[in-house]
mmCIF file of C-alpha atoms in Angstrom:
data_model
loop_
_atom_site.group_PDB
_atom_site.id
_atom_site.type_symbol
_atom_site.label_atom_id
_atom_site.label_comp_id
_atom_site.label_asym_id
_atom_site.label_seq_id
_atom_site.Cartn_x
_atom_site.Cartn_y
_atom_site.Cartn_z
ATOM 1 C CA MET A 2 -11.691 33.987 48.454
ATOM 2 C CA PRO A 3 -13.599 32.814 45.392
ATOM 3 C CA ALA A 4 -11.873 30.930 42.488
ATOM 4 C CA ALA A 5 -11.863 33.078 39.469
ATOM 5 C CA ALA A 6 -14.474 32.239 37.024
ATOM 6 C CA GLY A 7 -13.492 30.495 33.948
ATOM 7 C CA PRO A 8 -14.295 31.282 30.307
ATOM 8 C CA PRO A 9 -18.013 30.716 29.232
ATOM 9 C CA ALA A 10 -18.609 27.253 28.365
ATOM 10 C CA GLY A 11 -19.173 26.779 25.020
ATOM 11 C CA PRO A 12 -21.570 24.188 23.182
ATOM 12 C CA PRO A 13 -20.592 20.516 23.845
ATOM 13 C CA ALA A 14 -18.326 18.912 21.888
ATOM 14 C CA GLY A 15 -19.543 16.508 19.175
ATOM 15 C CA PRO A 16 -18.560 13.029 18.829
ATOM 16 C CA PRO A 17 -14.928 12.550 17.516
ATOM 17 C CA ALA A 18 -14.302 12.354 13.733
ATOM 18 C CA LEU A 19 -14.104 8.837 12.137
ATOM 19 C CA THR A 20 -10.980 7.370 11.605
ATOM 20 C CA ASP A 21 -9.725 4.691 9.510
ATOM 21 C CA ALA A 22 -8.411 2.763 12.601
ATOM 22 C CA GLY A 23 -11.732 3.308 14.431
ATOM 23 C CA LEU A 24 -13.555 1.673 11.344
ATOM 24 C CA PRO A 25 -13.696 -1.776 12.874
ATOM 25 C CA ALA A 26 -15.146 -0.510 16.343
ATOM 26 C CA LEU A 27 -17.882 1.348 14.339
ATOM 27 C CA LEU A 28 -18.933 -2.072 12.917
ATOM 28 C CA ALA A 29 -18.995 -3.872 15.586
ATOM 29 C CA ALA A 30 -21.045 -1.140 17.667
ATOM 30 C CA ARG A 31 -23.388 -0.939 14.959
ATOM 31 C CA GLY A 32 -24.011 -4.527 14.119
ATOM 32 C CA VAL A 33 -22.184 -4.303 11.026
ATOM 33 C CA PRO A 34 -20.767 -8.062 9.981
ATOM 34 C CA GLY A 35 -18.643 -6.169 7.157
ATOM 35 C CA LEU A 36 -18.275 -3.589 4.670
ATOM 36 C CA VAL A 37 -18.788 -4.767 1.081
ATOM 37 C CA ASP A 38 -17.699 -1.992 -1.235
ATOM 38 C CA VAL A 39 -18.815 -2.199 -4.877
ATOM 39 C CA HIS A 40 -17.003 0.783 -6.599
ATOM 40 C CA THR A 41 -13.087 0.171 -5.743
ATOM 41 C CA HIS A 42 -10.122 -0.029 -8.424
ATOM 42 C CA PHE A 43 -7.741 -2.374 -9.194
ATOM 43 C CA MET A 44 -5.882 -2.309 -12.458
ATOM 44 C CA PRO A 45 -2.846 -2.856 -14.489
ATOM 45 C CA ALA A 46 -0.045 -1.362 -12.867
ATOM 46 C CA ASN A 47 0.897 1.080 -15.976
ATOM 47 C CA VAL A 48 -2.980 1.537 -16.208
ATOM 48 C CA LEU A 49 -3.614 2.522 -12.460
ATOM 49 C CA ALA A 50 0.095 5.069 -12.986
ATOM 50 C CA LYS A 51 -1.876 6.514 -15.637
ATOM 51 C CA VAL A 52 -5.035 7.304 -13.333
ATOM 52 C CA TRP A 53 -3.129 8.697 -10.920
ATOM 53 C CA ALA A 54 -0.902 11.542 -13.230
ATOM 54 C CA PHE A 55 -4.797 12.252 -14.429
ATOM 55 C CA PHE A 56 -5.502 13.419 -10.678
ATOM 56 C CA ASP A 57 -2.275 14.657 -10.151
ATOM 57 C CA GLU A 58 -2.926 17.312 -12.824
ATOM 58 C CA VAL A 59 -6.444 18.035 -12.012
ATOM 59 C CA GLY A 60 -5.599 20.201 -9.425
ATOM 60 C CA ALA A 61 -3.632 22.551 -11.677
ATOM 61 C CA ARG A 62 -6.142 22.816 -14.175
ATOM 62 C CA THR A 63 -9.344 23.246 -11.617
ATOM 63 C CA GLY A 64 -7.822 24.577 -8.626
ATOM 64 C CA ARG A 65 -9.199 21.500 -6.721
ATOM 65 C CA PRO A 66 -6.144 19.435 -5.861
ATOM 66 C CA TRP A 67 -7.150 15.902 -5.864
ATOM 67 C CA PRO A 68 -4.080 14.071 -3.816
ATOM 68 C CA ILE A 69 -4.532 10.124 -3.830
ATOM 69 C CA THR A 70 -4.731 9.041 -0.738
ATOM 70 C CA TYR A 71 -3.686 5.426 -0.832
ATOM 71 C CA ARG A 72 -1.177 5.741 -2.985
ATOM 72 C CA THR A 73 0.625 2.610 -2.425
ATOM 73 C CA ASP A 74 1.797 -0.924 -4.061
ATOM 74 C CA GLU A 75 -0.699 -3.454 -4.914
ATOM 75 C CA PRO A 76 -0.026 -5.683 -1.606
ATOM 76 C CA GLN A 77 -0.183 -2.644 0.658
ATOM 77 C CA ARG A 78 -3.548 -1.582 -0.862
ATOM 78 C CA LEU A 79 -5.275 -5.104 -0.181
ATOM 79 C CA ALA A 80 -4.058 -5.281 3.213
ATOM 80 C CA THR A 81 -5.372 -1.378 3.644
ATOM 81 C CA LEU A 82 -8.893 -2.374 2.697
ATOM 82 C CA ARG A 83 -9.115 -5.246 4.936
ATOM 83 C CA SER A 84 -7.563 -3.601 8.130
ATOM 84 C CA PHE A 85 -11.029 -1.426 7.626
ATOM 85 C CA GLY A 86 -13.304 -4.406 8.100
ATOM 86 C CA VAL A 87 -13.704 -4.543 4.166
ATOM 87 C CA THR A 88 -14.558 -8.512 3.481
ATOM 88 C CA ALA A 89 -15.993 -8.533 -0.358
ATOM 89 C CA PHE A 90 -15.174 -5.705 -3.084
ATOM 90 C CA ALA A 91 -15.541 -4.998 -6.644
ATOM 91 C CA PRO A 92 -11.986 -4.258 -8.431
ATOM 92 C CA LEU A 93 -13.317 -2.442 -11.208
ATOM 93 C CA ALA A 94 -11.272 -1.151 -14.489
ATOM 94 C CA TYR A 95 -12.561 0.704 -17.759
ATOM 95 C CA PRO A 96 -11.296 1.164 -20.918
ATOM 96 C CA HIS A 97 -10.943 4.178 -22.803
ATOM 97 C CA ARG A 98 -10.431 3.273 -26.404
ATOM 98 C CA PRO A 99 -11.113 -0.256 -28.394
ATOM 99 C CA GLY A 100 -9.462 -3.256 -27.760
ATOM 100 C CA MET A 101 -8.666 -2.499 -24.345
ATOM 101 C CA ALA A 102 -11.651 -4.074 -22.588
ATOM 102 C CA ARG A 103 -10.801 -7.665 -23.550
ATOM 103 C CA TRP A 104 -7.430 -7.216 -22.085
ATOM 104 C CA LEU A 105 -8.386 -5.454 -18.850
ATOM 105 C CA ASN A 106 -10.979 -8.215 -18.421
ATOM 106 C CA GLU A 107 -8.480 -10.925 -18.739
ATOM 107 C CA TRP A 108 -6.420 -9.247 -15.784
ATOM 108 C CA LEU A 109 -9.185 -8.665 -13.859
ATOM 109 C CA ARG A 110 -9.931 -12.213 -13.902
ATOM 110 C CA GLU A 111 -6.401 -13.170 -12.872
ATOM 111 C CA PHE A 112 -6.577 -10.722 -10.308
ATOM 112 C CA ALA A 113 -9.919 -11.881 -8.546
ATOM 113 C CA ALA A 114 -8.395 -15.668 -8.821
ATOM 114 C CA ARG A 115 -5.373 -14.601 -6.640
ATOM 115 C CA THR A 116 -7.733 -12.332 -3.945
ATOM 116 C CA PRO A 117 -10.136 -14.466 -2.249
ATOM 117 C CA ASP A 118 -12.061 -11.126 -1.206
ATOM 118 C CA ALA A 119 -12.669 -9.509 -4.670
ATOM 119 C CA VAL A 120 -15.445 -10.584 -7.182
ATOM 120 C CA PRO A 121 -14.600 -11.337 -10.557
ATOM 121 C CA THR A 122 -15.502 -8.156 -12.600
ATOM 122 C CA ALA A 123 -15.299 -6.784 -16.215
ATOM 123 C CA THR A 124 -15.734 -3.597 -18.420
ATOM 124 C CA PHE A 125 -16.754 -3.312 -21.912
ATOM 125 C CA TYR A 126 -16.164 -0.689 -25.158
ATOM 126 C CA PRO A 127 -18.869 -0.424 -28.080
ATOM 127 C CA GLU A 128 -16.966 -2.646 -30.596
ATOM 128 C CA ILE A 129 -17.776 -5.642 -32.480
ATOM 129 C CA ASP A 130 -16.529 -8.323 -30.183
ATOM 130 C CA ALA A 131 -17.914 -6.924 -27.055
ATOM 131 C CA PRO A 132 -21.028 -9.387 -26.822
ATOM 132 C CA GLN A 133 -18.592 -12.348 -27.195
ATOM 133 C CA TYR A 134 -15.772 -11.320 -24.775
ATOM 134 C CA VAL A 135 -18.773 -10.242 -22.195
ATOM 135 C CA GLU A 136 -20.258 -13.472 -22.716
ATOM 136 C CA GLU A 137 -17.004 -15.112 -21.814
ATOM 137 C CA ALA A 138 -16.890 -13.403 -18.828
ATOM 138 C CA LEU A 139 -20.232 -14.398 -17.632
ATOM 139 C CA GLU A 140 -19.245 -18.081 -18.201
ATOM 140 C CA ALA A 141 -15.993 -17.680 -16.152
ATOM 141 C CA GLY A 142 -18.235 -16.315 -13.219
ATOM 142 C CA LEU A 143 -18.435 -12.636 -13.759
ATOM 143 C CA ARG A 144 -20.228 -10.752 -10.704
ATOM 144 C CA CYS A 145 -19.845 -7.235 -11.345
ATOM 145 C CA VAL A 146 -19.423 -4.713 -14.522
ATOM 146 C CA LYS A 147 -17.835 -0.908 -14.705
ATOM 147 C CA VAL A 148 -18.769 0.779 -17.221
ATOM 148 C CA HIS A 149 -17.406 4.567 -17.418
ATOM 149 C CA VAL A 150 -19.603 6.656 -20.189
ATOM 150 C CA GLN A 151 -17.284 9.963 -19.364
ATOM 151 C CA VAL A 152 -14.003 8.369 -19.651
ATOM 152 C CA GLY A 153 -14.529 6.175 -22.275
ATOM 153 C CA GLY A 154 -16.036 8.887 -24.506
ATOM 154 C CA PHE A 155 -19.096 6.406 -26.090
ATOM 155 C CA ASP A 156 -22.565 6.926 -26.455
ATOM 156 C CA PRO A 157 -24.355 3.937 -24.085
ATOM 157 C CA ARG A 158 -27.129 3.762 -26.547
ATOM 158 C CA ASP A 159 -24.593 2.533 -29.483
ATOM 159 C CA PRO A 160 -26.306 -0.276 -31.207
ATOM 160 C CA LEU A 161 -22.756 -2.141 -30.569
ATOM 161 C CA LEU A 162 -23.801 -2.322 -27.022
ATOM 162 C CA ASP A 163 -27.553 -3.407 -27.565
ATOM 163 C CA ASP A 164 -26.554 -7.155 -27.086
ATOM 164 C CA VAL A 165 -24.295 -6.727 -24.009
ATOM 165 C CA TRP A 166 -26.887 -4.783 -22.143
ATOM 166 C CA GLY A 167 -29.398 -7.521 -22.744
ATOM 167 C CA LEU A 168 -26.890 -10.524 -21.836
ATOM 168 C CA LEU A 169 -26.239 -8.516 -18.422
ATOM 169 C CA ALA A 170 -29.899 -7.965 -17.725
ATOM 170 C CA GLN A 171 -30.614 -11.558 -18.225
ATOM 171 C CA ALA A 172 -28.016 -12.703 -16.009
ATOM 172 C CA GLY A 173 -28.709 -10.049 -13.267
ATOM 173 C CA VAL A 174 -25.216 -8.843 -13.183
ATOM 174 C CA PRO A 175 -25.087 -5.410 -11.434
ATOM 175 C CA VAL A 176 -23.549 -3.096 -13.949
ATOM 176 C CA VAL A 177 -21.438 0.001 -11.813
ATOM 177 C CA THR A 178 -22.088 2.932 -14.130
ATOM 178 C CA HIS A 179 -20.657 6.118 -14.268
ATOM 179 C CA CYS A 180 -23.099 8.082 -16.453
ATOM 180 C CA GLY A 181 -23.777 11.259 -14.763
ATOM 181 C CA ASP A 182 -22.352 14.746 -15.560
ATOM 182 C CA GLY A 183 -19.991 14.754 -12.406
ATOM 183 C CA PRO A 184 -17.552 15.806 -12.155
ATOM 184 C CA ASN A 185 -17.580 17.054 -15.643
ATOM 185 C CA ARG A 186 -19.776 16.812 -18.513
ATOM 186 C CA GLY A 187 -18.950 14.767 -21.149
ATOM 187 C CA GLU A 188 -20.899 14.277 -24.872
ATOM 188 C CA TYR A 189 -22.661 10.865 -23.784
ATOM 189 C CA THR A 190 -23.569 11.761 -19.772
ATOM 190 C CA GLY A 191 -26.229 12.549 -18.459
ATOM 191 C CA LEU A 192 -29.215 10.532 -16.835
ATOM 192 C CA GLY A 193 -31.360 11.161 -19.628
ATOM 193 C CA ILE A 194 -29.257 9.708 -22.068
ATOM 194 C CA PHE A 195 -28.698 6.283 -19.610
ATOM 195 C CA GLU A 196 -32.644 6.061 -19.116
ATOM 196 C CA GLU A 197 -33.123 5.483 -22.811
ATOM 197 C CA VAL A 198 -30.904 2.296 -22.029
ATOM 198 C CA LEU A 199 -33.009 1.485 -19.254
ATOM 199 C CA ALA A 200 -36.036 1.938 -21.059
ATOM 200 C CA ARG A 201 -35.327 -0.677 -23.660
ATOM 201 C CA HIS A 202 -33.523 -2.987 -20.950
ATOM 202 C CA PRO A 203 -35.689 -2.525 -17.755
ATOM 203 C CA ASP A 204 -34.049 -5.205 -15.990
ATOM 204 C CA LEU A 205 -30.762 -3.924 -16.212
ATOM 205 C CA VAL A 206 -29.148 -4.347 -12.578
ATOM 206 C CA ALA A 207 -27.503 -0.783 -13.139
ATOM 207 C CA VAL A 208 -25.892 0.794 -10.176
ATOM 208 C CA LEU A 209 -25.440 4.633 -10.736
ATOM 209 C CA ALA A 210 -21.995 5.722 -9.880
ATOM 210 C CA HIS A 211 -21.592 8.505 -7.268
ATOM 211 C CA ALA A 212 -25.524 8.521 -7.061
ATOM 212 C CA GLY A 213 -25.658 10.210 -10.438
ATOM 213 C CA LEU A 214 -23.463 13.155 -9.006
ATOM 214 C CA PRO A 215 -24.517 16.040 -9.410
ATOM 215 C CA ASP A 216 -28.075 14.895 -10.517
ATOM 216 C CA TYR A 217 -29.153 13.105 -7.085
ATOM 217 C CA THR A 218 -33.119 14.121 -7.830
ATOM 218 C CA ALA A 219 -32.793 12.392 -11.103
ATOM 219 C CA ALA A 220 -31.039 9.635 -9.834
ATOM 220 C CA LEU A 221 -33.445 9.049 -7.302
ATOM 221 C CA ASP A 222 -36.178 9.438 -9.754
ATOM 222 C CA LEU A 223 -34.750 6.377 -11.747
ATOM 223 C CA VAL A 224 -34.459 3.861 -8.639
ATOM 224 C CA HIS A 225 -38.377 4.743 -8.077
ATOM 225 C CA ARG A 226 -39.209 4.176 -11.618
ATOM 226 C CA TYR A 227 -36.531 1.043 -12.506
ATOM 227 C CA PRO A 228 -37.260 -1.811 -9.870
ATOM 228 C CA ARG A 229 -33.789 -3.066 -10.287
ATOM 229 C CA VAL A 230 -31.492 0.680 -10.051
ATOM 230 C CA HIS A 231 -29.471 1.299 -7.263
ATOM 231 C CA LEU A 232 -27.391 4.166 -5.964
ATOM 232 C CA ASP A 233 -23.687 3.901 -4.915
ATOM 233 C CA THR A 234 -22.455 6.430 -2.536
ATOM 234 C CA THR A 235 -19.159 6.877 -4.039
ATOM 235 C CA MET A 236 -17.790 10.005 -2.729
ATOM 236 C CA VAL A 237 -21.616 11.032 -2.362
ATOM 237 C CA GLY A 238 -21.661 13.607 1.210
ATOM 238 C CA THR A 239 -17.853 13.954 2.004
ATOM 239 C CA ALA A 240 -16.571 17.103 1.838
ATOM 240 C CA PHE A 241 -14.547 17.117 -1.228
ATOM 241 C CA THR A 242 -17.887 16.696 -3.154
ATOM 242 C CA GLN A 243 -20.026 18.513 -0.634
ATOM 243 C CA ALA A 244 -18.258 21.628 -1.989
ATOM 244 C CA PHE A 245 -19.201 21.265 -5.647
ATOM 245 C CA ALA A 246 -22.269 19.176 -5.713
ATOM 246 C CA PRO A 247 -23.933 19.249 -2.384
ATOM 247 C CA LEU A 248 -26.619 16.677 -1.462
ATOM 248 C CA PRO A 249 -30.095 17.952 -1.135
ATOM 249 C CA ALA A 250 -30.509 19.131 2.365
ATOM 250 C CA ASP A 251 -33.599 16.251 3.009
ATOM 251 C CA TRP A 252 -31.335 13.820 1.509
ATOM 252 C CA PRO A 253 -31.963 11.001 4.274
ATOM 253 C CA ALA A 254 -35.790 11.437 3.972
ATOM 254 C CA ARG A 255 -35.051 10.739 0.419
ATOM 255 C CA LEU A 256 -33.307 7.786 0.919
ATOM 256 C CA VAL A 257 -36.454 6.189 3.282
ATOM 257 C CA ASP A 258 -38.141 4.716 0.151
ATOM 258 C CA VAL A 259 -35.373 3.378 -1.455
ATOM 259 C CA ALA A 260 -33.407 2.017 1.672
ATOM 260 C CA ASP A 261 -32.543 -1.102 0.346
ATOM 261 C CA ARG A 262 -31.181 -0.022 -2.683
ATOM 262 C CA VAL A 263 -28.395 2.200 -1.753
ATOM 263 C CA VAL A 264 -24.804 0.502 -1.702
ATOM 264 C CA LEU A 265 -21.584 1.265 -0.413
ATOM 265 C CA GLY A 266 -18.861 2.435 -3.072
ATOM 266 C CA THR A 267 -15.792 4.644 -2.407
ATOM 267 C CA ASP A 268 -13.406 5.095 -5.331
ATOM 268 C CA PHE A 269 -10.791 3.317 -3.027
ATOM 269 C CA PRO A 270 -7.825 3.949 -3.497
ATOM 270 C CA ASN A 271 -7.959 6.976 -5.769
ATOM 271 C CA ILE A 272 -10.240 9.082 -3.110
ATOM 272 C CA PRO A 273 -8.588 12.539 -1.946
ATOM 273 C CA HIS A 274 -9.669 11.594 1.833
ATOM 274 C CA PRO A 275 -9.738 9.253 4.078
ATOM 275 C CA TYR A 276 -11.856 6.204 3.684
ATOM 276 C CA ALA A 277 -13.337 6.561 7.345
ATOM 277 C CA GLU A 278 -15.096 10.191 5.788
ATOM 278 C CA GLN A 279 -17.312 7.894 3.210
ATOM 279 C CA VAL A 280 -18.730 5.738 6.053
ATOM 280 C CA ALA A 281 -18.699 8.648 8.316
ATOM 281 C CA ALA A 282 -21.184 9.995 5.701
ATOM 282 C CA VAL A 283 -23.520 6.856 5.284
ATOM 283 C CA VAL A 284 -23.718 6.799 9.215
ATOM 284 C CA GLY A 285 -24.697 10.804 9.167
ATOM 285 C CA TRP A 286 -27.367 9.579 7.124
ATOM 286 C CA ALA A 287 -28.723 7.031 8.854
ATOM 287 C CA ASP A 288 -28.570 8.691 12.400
ATOM 288 C CA ALA A 289 -30.688 11.878 10.932
ATOM 289 C CA ASP A 290 -33.889 10.144 10.422
ATOM 290 C CA PRO A 291 -35.022 7.190 13.002
ATOM 291 C CA ARG A 292 -36.588 5.629 9.606
ATOM 292 C CA LEU A 293 -33.533 4.561 8.403
ATOM 293 C CA GLY A 294 -30.820 3.863 11.638
ATOM 294 C CA ASP A 295 -28.973 0.459 12.252
ATOM 295 C CA ALA A 296 -31.009 -1.373 9.459
ATOM 296 C CA PHE A 297 -30.028 0.969 6.914
ATOM 297 C CA LEU A 298 -26.742 1.456 8.142
ATOM 298 C CA ARG A 299 -26.014 -2.491 7.927
ATOM 299 C CA ALA A 300 -27.905 -2.362 4.558
ATOM 300 C CA VAL A 301 -25.470 0.006 2.845
ATOM 301 C CA LEU A 302 -22.553 -0.892 4.285
ATOM 302 C CA HIS A 303 -23.084 -4.829 3.930
ATOM 303 C CA ASP A 304 -26.014 -6.716 3.258
ATOM 304 C CA THR A 305 -27.124 -4.622 -0.335
ATOM 305 C CA GLY A 306 -23.809 -5.069 -1.743
ATOM 306 C CA ALA A 307 -23.510 -8.612 -0.584
ATOM 307 C CA ARG A 308 -26.884 -9.275 -2.597
ATOM 308 C CA LEU A 309 -25.587 -7.636 -5.407
ATOM 309 C CA LEU A 310 -22.378 -9.110 -5.712
ATOM 310 C CA GLY A 311 -23.450 -12.746 -4.891
ATOM 311 C CA GLY A 312 -21.437 -15.492 -4.868
#
């Protein structure tokens, strides 16, 4: 008697989802020597606690919960990053009021001194002594800067900052700049405003955080028109941001002409999803267009970040 027919076969199962534990194997399989992350956050404990409290409140205000996936102490967070295969990272902090940046820069300098895989970083705010403390940071070996226009609530075109932008442009130090309108528009956000800074300082190595989310097209336009502007991948293409700021359907094809100016960023530890989801998004772009492939994947995950951070 013939065996009973089973249920009809469905479509073949896709590859298993990438997990944090699977990151080292992925890197080895694709020829990536390690992850270089230009957009992570390490801060004094009291400042980080306030940042986490802010995200805890976001869900109640917006209906879009933002759980902190890696809410652990500093030693554990460092061990977690290294377990993913991260070999170098930029620990970023940012002020929201005058007088705060200098203190943060002192903390960041000490953190980098005791953390070999963390590059020296700094931040600034529009205040009279900003050129002085940025120049001090440059003399101490500064390799990356964070500017958060939205949280800081300041105009990046402020005359108090003109000398600062000039110093950083001359030094060729990358400035990870959150200047887009996402996730919420601020008084001085918008890529049109930041373009006025670029027009005055066209040699600035600006890294547009979150690829300019939600205005990805305008961000790519700046990359095309200013040869030292880059995009970071922070939260771009993950399920969380696709829900409110989806990428253009032809995003991989749009990256072909700027493949060497896209760099890994994640927002670790303040992300509402596993770290591997960000890497998986980049893998998806690389595999979606044969003009990208493994060369693009290695550039985004390692080579471009290593070039920007130097050292």
